[in-house]
mmCIF file of C-alpha atoms in Angstrom:
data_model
loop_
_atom_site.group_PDB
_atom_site.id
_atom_site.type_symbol
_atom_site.label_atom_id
_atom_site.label_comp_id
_atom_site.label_asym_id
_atom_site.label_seq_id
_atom_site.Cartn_x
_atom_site.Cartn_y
_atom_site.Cartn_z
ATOM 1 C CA UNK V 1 243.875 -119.731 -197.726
ATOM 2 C CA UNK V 2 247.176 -121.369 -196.000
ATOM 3 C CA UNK V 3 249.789 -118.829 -194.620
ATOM 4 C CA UNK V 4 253.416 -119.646 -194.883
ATOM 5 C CA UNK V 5 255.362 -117.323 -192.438
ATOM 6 C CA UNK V 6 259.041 -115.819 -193.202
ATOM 7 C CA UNK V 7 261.518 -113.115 -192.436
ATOM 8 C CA UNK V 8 260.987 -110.318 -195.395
ATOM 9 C CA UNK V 9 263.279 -109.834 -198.037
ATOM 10 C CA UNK V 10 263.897 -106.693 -200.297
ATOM 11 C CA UNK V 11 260.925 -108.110 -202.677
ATOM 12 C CA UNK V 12 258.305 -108.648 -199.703
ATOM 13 C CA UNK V 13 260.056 -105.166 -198.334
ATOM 14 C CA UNK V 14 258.901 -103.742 -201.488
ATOM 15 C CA UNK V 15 255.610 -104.874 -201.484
ATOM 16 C CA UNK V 16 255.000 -104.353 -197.666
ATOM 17 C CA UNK V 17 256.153 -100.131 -198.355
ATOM 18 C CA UNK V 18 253.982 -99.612 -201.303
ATOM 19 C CA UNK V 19 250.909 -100.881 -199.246
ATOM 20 C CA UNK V 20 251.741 -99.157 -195.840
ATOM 21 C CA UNK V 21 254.451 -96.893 -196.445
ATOM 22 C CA UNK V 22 257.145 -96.709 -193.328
ATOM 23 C CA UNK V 23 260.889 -96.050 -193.760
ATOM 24 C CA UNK V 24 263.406 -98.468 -192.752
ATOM 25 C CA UNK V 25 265.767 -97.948 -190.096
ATOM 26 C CA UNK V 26 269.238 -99.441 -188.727
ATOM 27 C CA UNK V 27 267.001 -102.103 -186.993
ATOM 28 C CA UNK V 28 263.804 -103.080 -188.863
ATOM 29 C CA UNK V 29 263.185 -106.549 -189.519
ATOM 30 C CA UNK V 30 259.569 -107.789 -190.661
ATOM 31 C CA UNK V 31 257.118 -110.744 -191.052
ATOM 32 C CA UNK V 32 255.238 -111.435 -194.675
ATOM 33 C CA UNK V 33 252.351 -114.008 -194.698
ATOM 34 C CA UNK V 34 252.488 -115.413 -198.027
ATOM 35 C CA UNK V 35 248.774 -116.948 -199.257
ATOM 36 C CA UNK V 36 250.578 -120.778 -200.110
ATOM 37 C CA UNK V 37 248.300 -121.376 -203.036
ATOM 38 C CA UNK V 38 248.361 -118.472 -204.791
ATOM 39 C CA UNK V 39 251.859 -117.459 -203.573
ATOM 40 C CA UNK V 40 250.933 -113.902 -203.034
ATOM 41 C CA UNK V 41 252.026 -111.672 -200.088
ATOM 42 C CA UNK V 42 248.620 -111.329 -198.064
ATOM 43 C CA UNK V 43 249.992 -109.807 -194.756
ATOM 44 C CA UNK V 44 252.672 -108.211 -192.684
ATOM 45 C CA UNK V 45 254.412 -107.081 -189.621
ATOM 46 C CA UNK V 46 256.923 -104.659 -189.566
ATOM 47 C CA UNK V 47 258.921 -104.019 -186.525
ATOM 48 C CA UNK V 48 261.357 -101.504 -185.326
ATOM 49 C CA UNK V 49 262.702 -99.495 -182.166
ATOM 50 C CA UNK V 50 263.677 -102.180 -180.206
ATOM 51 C CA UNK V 51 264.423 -101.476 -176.497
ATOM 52 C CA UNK V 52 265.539 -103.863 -173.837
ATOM 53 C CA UNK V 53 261.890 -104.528 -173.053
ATOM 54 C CA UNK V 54 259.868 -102.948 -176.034
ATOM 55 C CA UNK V 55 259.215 -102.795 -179.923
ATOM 56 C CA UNK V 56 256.876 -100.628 -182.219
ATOM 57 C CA UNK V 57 255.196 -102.587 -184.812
ATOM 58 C CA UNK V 58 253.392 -101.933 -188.222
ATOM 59 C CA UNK V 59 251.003 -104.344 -189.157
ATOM 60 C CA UNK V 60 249.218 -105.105 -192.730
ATOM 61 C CA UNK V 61 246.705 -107.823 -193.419
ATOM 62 C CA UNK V 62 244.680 -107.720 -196.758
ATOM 63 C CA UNK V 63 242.138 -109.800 -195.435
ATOM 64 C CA UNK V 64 240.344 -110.935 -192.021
ATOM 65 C CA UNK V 65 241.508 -114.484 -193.459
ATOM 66 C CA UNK V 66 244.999 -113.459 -192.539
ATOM 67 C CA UNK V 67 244.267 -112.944 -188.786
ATOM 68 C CA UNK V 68 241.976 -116.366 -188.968
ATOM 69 C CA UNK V 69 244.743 -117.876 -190.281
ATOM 70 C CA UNK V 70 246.865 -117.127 -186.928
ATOM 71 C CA UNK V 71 249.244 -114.555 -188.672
ATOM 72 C CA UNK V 72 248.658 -112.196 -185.538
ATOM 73 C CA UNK V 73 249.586 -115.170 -183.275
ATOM 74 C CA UNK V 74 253.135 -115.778 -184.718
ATOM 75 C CA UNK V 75 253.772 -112.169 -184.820
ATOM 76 C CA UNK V 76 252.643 -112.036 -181.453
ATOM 77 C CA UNK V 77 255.236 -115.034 -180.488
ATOM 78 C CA UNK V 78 258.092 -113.684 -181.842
ATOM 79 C CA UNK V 79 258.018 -110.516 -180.261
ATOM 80 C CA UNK V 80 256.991 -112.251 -176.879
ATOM 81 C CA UNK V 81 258.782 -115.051 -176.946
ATOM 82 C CA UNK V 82 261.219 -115.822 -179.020
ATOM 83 C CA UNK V 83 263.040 -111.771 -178.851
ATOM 84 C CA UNK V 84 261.457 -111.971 -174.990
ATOM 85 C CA UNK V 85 259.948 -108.488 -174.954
ATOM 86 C CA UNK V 86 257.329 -107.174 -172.681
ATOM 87 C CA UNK V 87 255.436 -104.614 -174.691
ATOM 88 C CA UNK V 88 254.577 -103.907 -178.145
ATOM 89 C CA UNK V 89 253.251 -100.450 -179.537
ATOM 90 C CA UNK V 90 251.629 -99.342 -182.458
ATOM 91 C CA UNK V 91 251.351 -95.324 -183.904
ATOM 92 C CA UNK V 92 247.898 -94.802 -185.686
ATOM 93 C CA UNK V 93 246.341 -92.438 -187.342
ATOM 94 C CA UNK V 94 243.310 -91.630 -185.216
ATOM 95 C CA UNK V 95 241.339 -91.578 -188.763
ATOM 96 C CA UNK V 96 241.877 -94.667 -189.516
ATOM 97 C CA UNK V 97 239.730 -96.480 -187.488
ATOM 98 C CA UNK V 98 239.354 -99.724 -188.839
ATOM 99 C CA UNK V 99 242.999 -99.970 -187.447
ATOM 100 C CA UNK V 100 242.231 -98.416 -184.117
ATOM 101 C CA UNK V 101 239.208 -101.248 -184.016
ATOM 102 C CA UNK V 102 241.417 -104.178 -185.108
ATOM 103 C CA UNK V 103 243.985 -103.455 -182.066
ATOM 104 C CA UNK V 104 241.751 -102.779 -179.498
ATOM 105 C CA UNK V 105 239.713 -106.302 -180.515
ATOM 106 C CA UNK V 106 243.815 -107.883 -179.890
ATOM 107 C CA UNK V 107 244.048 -106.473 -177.164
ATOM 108 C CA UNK V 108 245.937 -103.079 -177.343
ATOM 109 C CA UNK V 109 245.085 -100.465 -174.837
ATOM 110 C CA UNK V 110 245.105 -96.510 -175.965
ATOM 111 C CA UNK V 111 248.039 -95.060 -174.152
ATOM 112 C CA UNK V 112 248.235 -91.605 -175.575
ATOM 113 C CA UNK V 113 247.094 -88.938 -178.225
ATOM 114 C CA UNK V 114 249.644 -86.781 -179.738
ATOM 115 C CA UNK V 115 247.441 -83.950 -180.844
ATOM 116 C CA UNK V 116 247.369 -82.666 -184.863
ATOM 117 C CA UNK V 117 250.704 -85.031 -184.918
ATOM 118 C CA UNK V 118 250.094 -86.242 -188.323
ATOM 119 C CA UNK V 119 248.248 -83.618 -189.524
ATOM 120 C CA UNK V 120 245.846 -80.654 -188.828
ATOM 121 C CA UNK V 121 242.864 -82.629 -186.873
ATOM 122 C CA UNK V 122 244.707 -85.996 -187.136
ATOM 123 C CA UNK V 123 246.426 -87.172 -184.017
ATOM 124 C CA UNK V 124 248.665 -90.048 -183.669
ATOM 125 C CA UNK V 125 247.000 -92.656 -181.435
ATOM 126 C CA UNK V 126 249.745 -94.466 -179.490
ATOM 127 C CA UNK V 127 248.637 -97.915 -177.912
ATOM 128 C CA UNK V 128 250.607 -100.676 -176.687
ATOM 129 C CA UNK V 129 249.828 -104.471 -175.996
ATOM 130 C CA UNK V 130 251.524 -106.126 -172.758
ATOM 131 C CA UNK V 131 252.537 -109.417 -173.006
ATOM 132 C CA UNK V 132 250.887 -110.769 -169.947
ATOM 133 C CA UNK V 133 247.752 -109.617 -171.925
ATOM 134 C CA UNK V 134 248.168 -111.081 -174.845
ATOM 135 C CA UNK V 135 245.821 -113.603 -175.885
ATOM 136 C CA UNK V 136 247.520 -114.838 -178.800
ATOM 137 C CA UNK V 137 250.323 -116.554 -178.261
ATOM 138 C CA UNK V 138 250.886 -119.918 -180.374
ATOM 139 C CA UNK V 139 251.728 -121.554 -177.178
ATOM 140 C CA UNK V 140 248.419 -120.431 -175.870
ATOM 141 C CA UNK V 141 246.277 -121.395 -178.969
ATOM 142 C CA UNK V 142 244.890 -124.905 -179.789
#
C-alpha cells in the first residue's frame, strides 16, 4: 500500500461520513489517505473546533497499514506544525475500545468521562494528545 495525502473534498467528505458519521461545521477541514494503487480512500482525519491553541479530531483508518504507512504522522504535523497548535482531543465512545487502545498506543492521555453522555451506560471518553508528547511528527521520523 502507498498513501497519497490531500485536503478532502465533497466526494472523500462523503465517504469519510458514511464510515464515521460526524456533522460538519463552519470550520471543519479533513485529511483522506488515498491507497495510490488501488485509488481507494483507506483513511481519514477530520478536524474541527479550532481554538487559539487546540483542535478536536476524528480519525478513520481501515487498516493498521494506514498508520504504518505514516498517515498518523502527517496528521499529526499539520495540526502541530504547520496550524501551530498545542493540543489535540478526541471524543470516544468508551465502548469502542479498539479506538480508546489505538490513542492511548499514540500517545493520548484520558482526560475525562462524561457519564451516560452518549447513551445509557456509554460515556464519552475525552482524551487529548500534547504536542510536546507527540511522537510522531514527520520531522521527528526517519
Amino acid at each position: 500500500m502507498n498513501l497519497r495525502a490531500c485536503h478532502m473534498d465533497a466526494s472523500m467528505w462523503e465517504w469519510f461520513n458514511d464510515n464515521l458519521p460526524i456533522l460538519s461545521v463552519e470550520d471543519t477541514e479533513g485529511i483522506i489517505a488515498v491507497d495510490t494503487d488501488t485509488g481507494e480512500n483507506v483513511g481519514g482525519c477530520v478536524m474541527d473546533n479550532w481554538t487559539d491553541n487546540s483542535v478536536q479530531a476524528h480519525f478513520l483508518m481501515t487498516s493498521p497499514m494506514v498508520f504504518r504507512n505514516k498517515f498518523f504522522h502527517i496528521c499529526a504535523s499539520y495540526i502541530f506544525e504547520e496550524r501551530k497548535k498545542e493540543v489535540v482531543f478526541v471524543t470516544i465512545k468508551s465502548d469502542n475500545l479498539k479506538s480508546i487502545n489505538f490513542c492511548t498506543h499514540v500517545g493520548f492521555i484520558e482526560q475525562c468521562r462524561l457519564k451516560d453522555a452518549f447513551n445509557e451506560g456509554v460515556d464519552c471518553v475525552i482524551m487529548e494528545l500534547r504536542k510536546d508528547n507527540c511522537m510522531y511528527l514527520l520531522d521527528e521520523v526517519a
